[in-house]
Amino acid sequence: MCDAVRPDRTSAPHWHWQLSECIEALDLDAGHVLLDFSRNEGIFARDLSSAVGCKLQRAPAPRGAQDDKTASGEPSLVACDRGLLWGFQDHSRGPPAAGSEDGAAFLQELRTLRKHLKPGSKLLVAIRRYGDLPWPSTWKLGWPKCEEDVVRRLRSAGYDDVTLREVSYPCELSLDRWCAFLRSRSWSNALEKHISDDQLHQGIENLREQFGSCDCTVQHLQFRDCLVFITAEVSIFGPKGEPKGSAPKRRRTTWASNPKGNVGLEMAQLRPLPLGLRLARDGFVAPLQVLSSEEAAEALFRLDQHVAATASARTEDKLCVEDLDGDNRFKLHVLYPWAERLVRHPKLLDAVRAALGTDDVLVWFSDVNAKGPYSLRHAARHQDGTYASLSPSDLAVTVWLALTDSSTSMGGLIFQQGSHLQGQLPHRVDLEEDNMIGFCSSHDDSATLDASSVPVELRAGEASLHTFRTVHWSGPNLTPHRRVGLAIRYVAAAIGRNRGLAVRETATLAAGCYDPSQGVFDLEPPPADNAGPAERAVHADAMAREQANYSADIDEAA
């Protein structure tokens, strides 16, 4: 799915977001029957049906066919309670002009569709704003906006409660993939017929001249994929006001309505979305059950052993994980077989594969996050992708695996729901002693909680998962207990860089396949011994490469 060269599928998370937004707009769940009225291959509707477990039926007769017959001449479909007209401007017919033959036929289609929807049913018409995409400026395309006309047609066709809203997703697409899409001439509305081969070639050359000078190995375009959702309902009343039926009232639940996190279970019972769609909707997923309490305690014991081994030459004091500093906090999975097994835990990889939409996954980084009793250490409000130089950034996620309990009072993570849809935000260097990350959002107000702020509390062995764009932070530990976790940064093997770097960094193959000659990372060998000479050499090399790139980014930001 994410390998398709199309602007509506720049990545699997982009596709997941579209599905989640559509499910929300239709209030779609497993008890519904969805009627797909879209004039396309139907892939989106099939994925939608699969995500919620609802029944799917394809459209009745196209334009010009009899209302009581399907395109194949079979009897009409049974009544459905949800209707979908997806990618309206993908249709070859284009937006129908008022008063035209096409406009009259479209109005008849809407009326036909209404006959196959039960009273109280919902219909969604989704229009993609193709004019916001990075077309060659020399083409002068002038995409028409037809949503207001569609609203009028829906009302004329007898639909009630017609509403319009816009949603958008921050996309990153390599210049090579975008140019391949242009060459394919698979654009919407048959507009490609208006562009000659010479214009096509010249437009691609202009794009390469415009973006080819940026400082990165592979040029990436950034744009927002904007969708206009028009929803309408089939009236429960007849022409004379007589009741035709009743629409069931369904309970709606959001994270903001229950900040303690129980809403996750409630929403799963109401509308059991796959993990990838929940992540695309909220920017995070929690809790995930990964380790037993005994396995978490064993991992914590191993960490304390690592601290003792690295501190023996420096001090006679007994130190704990909270005292780790410098490179000793990072990439333990290249030093110890037990840590390498931890980052490749099957339950973690199942979640990450679902989130990224690929079987080919790398561990880019891992770091120990620990706060001792009554520690003032905290993480300022930030996005993980700020200095990562990875693109598309939605092909990178962080798993935060709790090795002890992690409550809000212990300095647990707080996520801003939906913040990943803002794209990359401005950040600044913050060298405050107790800030664990060294930077923060330019508008850092971590002490302020609003309706979108969701504290996530984890038991030892549980994990949370969030995107590299999700704004999050954590406060100090106000309790007499230690709070220890392992942050693991996973990336899709196909991820690229959005700028030139001093050196190539290294990563560990966690699942699937990876060819370093086609990717942006060199591979790290798995550890064979507990911090032996070979393992320490690999670790030192990996940290030196990362520090060379990160220091350059921080110096530039400062």
PDB file of C-alpha atoms in Angstrom, residues 141-284:
ATOM      1  CA  LEU A 141      -3.937  23.735 -13.563  1.00  0.00           C
ATOM      2  CA  GLY A 142      -6.602  25.755 -11.717  1.00  0.00           C
ATOM      3  CA  TRP A 143      -8.430  22.948  -9.875  1.00  0.00           C
ATOM      4  CA  PRO A 144     -12.105  23.824  -9.330  1.00  0.00           C
ATOM      5  CA  LYS A 145     -13.673  23.683  -5.863  1.00  0.00           C
ATOM      6  CA  CYS A 146     -16.987  21.905  -6.039  1.00  0.00           C
ATOM      7  CA  GLU A 147     -17.886  21.214  -2.403  1.00  0.00           C
ATOM      8  CA  GLU A 148     -20.508  23.948  -2.107  1.00  0.00           C
ATOM      9  CA  ASP A 149     -22.186  22.638  -5.226  1.00  0.00           C
ATOM     10  CA  VAL A 150     -22.163  19.106  -3.773  1.00  0.00           C
ATOM     11  CA  VAL A 151     -23.784  20.422  -0.591  1.00  0.00           C
ATOM     12  CA  ARG A 152     -26.583  22.003  -2.652  1.00  0.00           C
ATOM     13  CA  ARG A 153     -27.070  18.793  -4.662  1.00  0.00           C
ATOM     14  CA  LEU A 154     -27.318  16.704  -1.487  1.00  0.00           C
ATOM     15  CA  ARG A 155     -30.013  18.974  -0.115  1.00  0.00           C
ATOM     16  CA  SER A 156     -31.831  18.929  -3.447  1.00  0.00           C
ATOM     17  CA  ALA A 157     -31.707  15.120  -3.418  1.00  0.00           C
ATOM     18  CA  GLY A 158     -33.514  15.083  -0.069  1.00  0.00           C
ATOM     19  CA  TYR A 159     -30.690  14.591   2.422  1.00  0.00           C
ATOM     20  CA  ASP A 160     -30.804  16.250   5.858  1.00  0.00           C
ATOM     21  CA  ASP A 161     -28.218  17.673   8.239  1.00  0.00           C
ATOM     22  CA  VAL A 162     -25.631  18.284   5.500  1.00  0.00           C
ATOM     23  CA  THR A 163     -22.340  19.420   7.066  1.00  0.00           C
ATOM     24  CA  LEU A 164     -18.887  20.197   5.696  1.00  0.00           C
ATOM     25  CA  ARG A 165     -15.502  20.052   7.386  1.00  0.00           C
ATOM     26  CA  GLU A 166     -11.858  19.934   6.306  1.00  0.00           C
ATOM     27  CA  VAL A 167      -9.150  17.598   7.572  1.00  0.00           C
ATOM     28  CA  SER A 168      -5.520  17.466   6.476  1.00  0.00           C
ATOM     29  CA  TYR A 169      -2.386  15.366   6.929  1.00  0.00           C
ATOM     30  CA  PRO A 170       1.266  16.486   6.717  1.00  0.00           C
ATOM     31  CA  CYS A 171       2.823  14.470   3.888  1.00  0.00           C
ATOM     32  CA  GLU A 172       6.445  13.925   2.922  1.00  0.00           C
ATOM     33  CA  LEU A 173       7.193  12.351  -0.435  1.00  0.00           C
ATOM     34  CA  SER A 174      10.481  11.886  -2.223  1.00  0.00           C
ATOM     35  CA  LEU A 175      10.899  13.930  -5.380  1.00  0.00           C
ATOM     36  CA  ASP A 176      11.661  10.744  -7.321  1.00  0.00           C
ATOM     37  CA  ARG A 177       8.359   9.135  -6.293  1.00  0.00           C
ATOM     38  CA  TRP A 178       6.389  12.285  -7.104  1.00  0.00           C
ATOM     39  CA  CYS A 179       7.963  12.537 -10.536  1.00  0.00           C
ATOM     40  CA  ALA A 180       7.203   8.860 -11.147  1.00  0.00           C
ATOM     41  CA  PHE A 181       3.565   9.592 -10.291  1.00  0.00           C
ATOM     42  CA  LEU A 182       3.511  12.457 -12.794  1.00  0.00           C
ATOM     43  CA  ARG A 183       5.012  10.252 -15.506  1.00  0.00           C
ATOM     44  CA  SER A 184       2.367   7.592 -14.848  1.00  0.00           C
ATOM     45  CA  ARG A 185      -0.361  10.027 -15.976  1.00  0.00           C
ATOM     46  CA  SER A 186      -2.774   8.434 -13.462  1.00  0.00           C
ATOM     47  CA  TRP A 187      -4.148  11.755 -12.278  1.00  0.00           C
ATOM     48  CA  SER A 188      -7.726  12.541 -11.379  1.00  0.00           C
ATOM     49  CA  ASN A 189     -10.440  14.081 -13.571  1.00  0.00           C
ATOM     50  CA  ALA A 190      -8.656  13.019 -16.767  1.00  0.00           C
ATOM     51  CA  LEU A 191      -6.672  16.248 -16.480  1.00  0.00           C
ATOM     52  CA  GLU A 192      -3.612  14.527 -17.910  1.00  0.00           C
ATOM     53  CA  LYS A 193      -5.203  14.862 -21.348  1.00  0.00           C
ATOM     54  CA  HIS A 194      -4.605  18.618 -21.149  1.00  0.00           C
ATOM     55  CA  ILE A 195      -0.835  18.181 -20.571  1.00  0.00           C
ATOM     56  CA  SER A 196       1.261  17.290 -23.597  1.00  0.00           C
ATOM     57  CA  ASP A 197       4.324  15.051 -23.394  1.00  0.00           C
ATOM     58  CA  ASP A 198       6.547  18.102 -23.813  1.00  0.00           C
ATOM     59  CA  GLN A 199       4.753  19.913 -20.983  1.00  0.00           C
ATOM     60  CA  LEU A 200       5.049  16.814 -18.813  1.00  0.00           C
ATOM     61  CA  HIS A 201       8.797  16.555 -19.410  1.00  0.00           C
ATOM     62  CA  GLN A 202       9.356  20.273 -18.853  1.00  0.00           C
ATOM     63  CA  GLY A 203       7.247  20.295 -15.679  1.00  0.00           C
ATOM     64  CA  ILE A 204       9.289  17.473 -14.164  1.00  0.00           C
ATOM     65  CA  GLU A 205      12.512  19.219 -15.082  1.00  0.00           C
ATOM     66  CA  ASN A 206      11.251  22.419 -13.417  1.00  0.00           C
ATOM     67  CA  LEU A 207      10.448  20.507 -10.224  1.00  0.00           C
ATOM     68  CA  ARG A 208      13.925  18.978 -10.169  1.00  0.00           C
ATOM     69  CA  GLU A 209      15.509  22.396 -10.635  1.00  0.00           C
ATOM     70  CA  GLN A 210      13.337  23.858  -7.879  1.00  0.00           C
ATOM     71  CA  PHE A 211      13.979  21.154  -5.263  1.00  0.00           C
ATOM     72  CA  GLY A 212      17.210  19.604  -6.513  1.00  0.00           C
ATOM     73  CA  SER A 213      19.427  22.137  -4.760  1.00  0.00           C
ATOM     74  CA  CYS A 214      18.408  21.136  -1.220  1.00  0.00           C
ATOM     75  CA  ASP A 215      21.109  19.675   1.024  1.00  0.00           C
ATOM     76  CA  CYS A 216      20.114  16.027   1.171  1.00  0.00           C
ATOM     77  CA  THR A 217      20.778  12.763  -0.603  1.00  0.00           C
ATOM     78  CA  VAL A 218      17.130  12.329  -1.615  1.00  0.00           C
ATOM     79  CA  GLN A 219      14.949  15.407  -2.069  1.00  0.00           C
ATOM     80  CA  HIS A 220      11.643  15.309  -0.210  1.00  0.00           C
ATOM     81  CA  LEU A 221       8.551  17.378  -0.889  1.00  0.00           C
ATOM     82  CA  GLN A 222       6.378  18.497   2.005  1.00  0.00           C
ATOM     83  CA  PHE A 223       2.700  19.271   1.511  1.00  0.00           C
ATOM     84  CA  ARG A 224      -0.637  18.824   3.236  1.00  0.00           C
ATOM     85  CA  ASP A 225      -3.141  16.339   1.878  1.00  0.00           C
ATOM     86  CA  CYS A 226      -6.453  18.155   2.379  1.00  0.00           C
ATOM     87  CA  LEU A 227      -9.770  16.322   2.339  1.00  0.00           C
ATOM     88  CA  VAL A 228     -13.207  17.913   2.467  1.00  0.00           C
ATOM     89  CA  PHE A 229     -15.736  15.691   4.222  1.00  0.00           C
ATOM     90  CA  ILE A 230     -19.393  16.326   3.446  1.00  0.00           C
ATOM     91  CA  THR A 231     -21.714  14.263   5.615  1.00  0.00           C
ATOM     92  CA  ALA A 232     -25.464  13.978   5.251  1.00  0.00           C
ATOM     93  CA  GLU A 233     -28.261  11.948   6.766  1.00  0.00           C
ATOM     94  CA  VAL A 234     -31.275  10.210   5.292  1.00  0.00           C
ATOM     95  CA  SER A 235     -34.350  11.657   6.962  1.00  0.00           C
ATOM     96  CA  ILE A 236     -36.420   9.456   9.251  1.00  0.00           C
ATOM     97  CA  PHE A 237     -39.507  11.340   8.042  1.00  0.00           C
ATOM     98  CA  GLY A 238     -41.422  10.978   4.794  1.00  0.00           C
ATOM     99  CA  PRO A 239     -42.498  13.812   2.461  1.00  0.00           C
ATOM    100  CA  LYS A 240     -45.544  14.535   4.651  1.00  0.00           C
ATOM    101  CA  GLY A 241     -43.675  14.365   7.922  1.00  0.00           C
ATOM    102  CA  GLU A 242     -44.651  10.788   8.781  1.00  0.00           C
ATOM    103  CA  PRO A 243     -41.950   8.695  10.540  1.00  0.00           C
ATOM    104  CA  LYS A 244     -40.173   6.209   8.257  1.00  0.00           C
ATOM    105  CA  GLY A 245     -38.067   4.642  10.963  1.00  0.00           C
ATOM    106  CA  SER A 246     -35.668   5.625  13.704  1.00  0.00           C
ATOM    107  CA  ALA A 247     -31.935   6.131  13.830  1.00  0.00           C
ATOM    108  CA  PRO A 248     -30.154   4.357  16.707  1.00  0.00           C
ATOM    109  CA  LYS A 249     -28.263   6.597  19.113  1.00  0.00           C
ATOM    110  CA  ARG A 250     -24.641   5.532  19.478  1.00  0.00           C
ATOM    111  CA  ARG A 251     -22.352   6.433  22.322  1.00  0.00           C
ATOM    112  CA  ARG A 252     -19.368   8.575  21.328  1.00  0.00           C
ATOM    113  CA  THR A 253     -16.192   8.517  23.429  1.00  0.00           C
ATOM    114  CA  THR A 254     -12.941  10.456  23.165  1.00  0.00           C
ATOM    115  CA  TRP A 255      -9.646  10.402  25.029  1.00  0.00           C
ATOM    116  CA  ALA A 256     -10.334  13.899  26.299  1.00  0.00           C
ATOM    117  CA  SER A 257     -13.511  12.744  28.052  1.00  0.00           C
ATOM    118  CA  ASN A 258     -11.515  10.344  30.230  1.00  0.00           C
ATOM    119  CA  PRO A 259      -7.887  11.464  30.687  1.00  0.00           C
ATOM    120  CA  LYS A 260      -7.029   8.477  32.894  1.00  0.00           C
ATOM    121  CA  GLY A 261      -6.907   6.265  29.837  1.00  0.00           C
ATOM    122  CA  ASN A 262      -9.877   3.962  30.495  1.00  0.00           C
ATOM    123  CA  VAL A 263     -11.418   5.364  27.337  1.00  0.00           C
ATOM    124  CA  GLY A 264      -9.083   3.142  25.325  1.00  0.00           C
ATOM    125  CA  LEU A 265     -10.967   0.067  26.508  1.00  0.00           C
ATOM    126  CA  GLU A 266     -14.362   1.743  26.082  1.00  0.00           C
ATOM    127  CA  MET A 267     -13.560   2.799  22.532  1.00  0.00           C
ATOM    128  CA  ALA A 268     -12.255  -0.673  21.710  1.00  0.00           C
ATOM    129  CA  GLN A 269     -15.630  -2.134  22.736  1.00  0.00           C
ATOM    130  CA  LEU A 270     -17.519   0.479  20.711  1.00  0.00           C
ATOM    131  CA  ARG A 271     -15.342   0.570  17.638  1.00  0.00           C
ATOM    132  CA  PRO A 272     -12.396  -1.877  17.731  1.00  0.00           C
ATOM    133  CA  LEU A 273      -9.960  -0.151  15.387  1.00  0.00           C
ATOM    134  CA  PRO A 274      -6.665  -1.800  14.413  1.00  0.00           C
ATOM    135  CA  LEU A 275      -3.584  -0.392  16.131  1.00  0.00           C
ATOM    136  CA  GLY A 276      -2.336   1.427  13.031  1.00  0.00           C
ATOM    137  CA  LEU A 277      -5.591   3.355  12.711  1.00  0.00           C
ATOM    138  CA  ARG A 278      -5.672   4.268  16.411  1.00  0.00           C
ATOM    139  CA  LEU A 279      -2.129   5.570  16.135  1.00  0.00           C
ATOM    140  CA  ALA A 280      -2.991   7.567  13.007  1.00  0.00           C
ATOM    141  CA  ARG A 281      -6.008   9.075  14.761  1.00  0.00           C
ATOM    142  CA  ASP A 282      -4.532   9.957  18.169  1.00  0.00           C
ATOM    143  CA  GLY A 283      -0.753   9.989  17.641  1.00  0.00           C
ATOM    144  CA  PHE A 284      -0.196   7.401  20.380  1.00  0.00           C
TER     145      PHE A 284
END
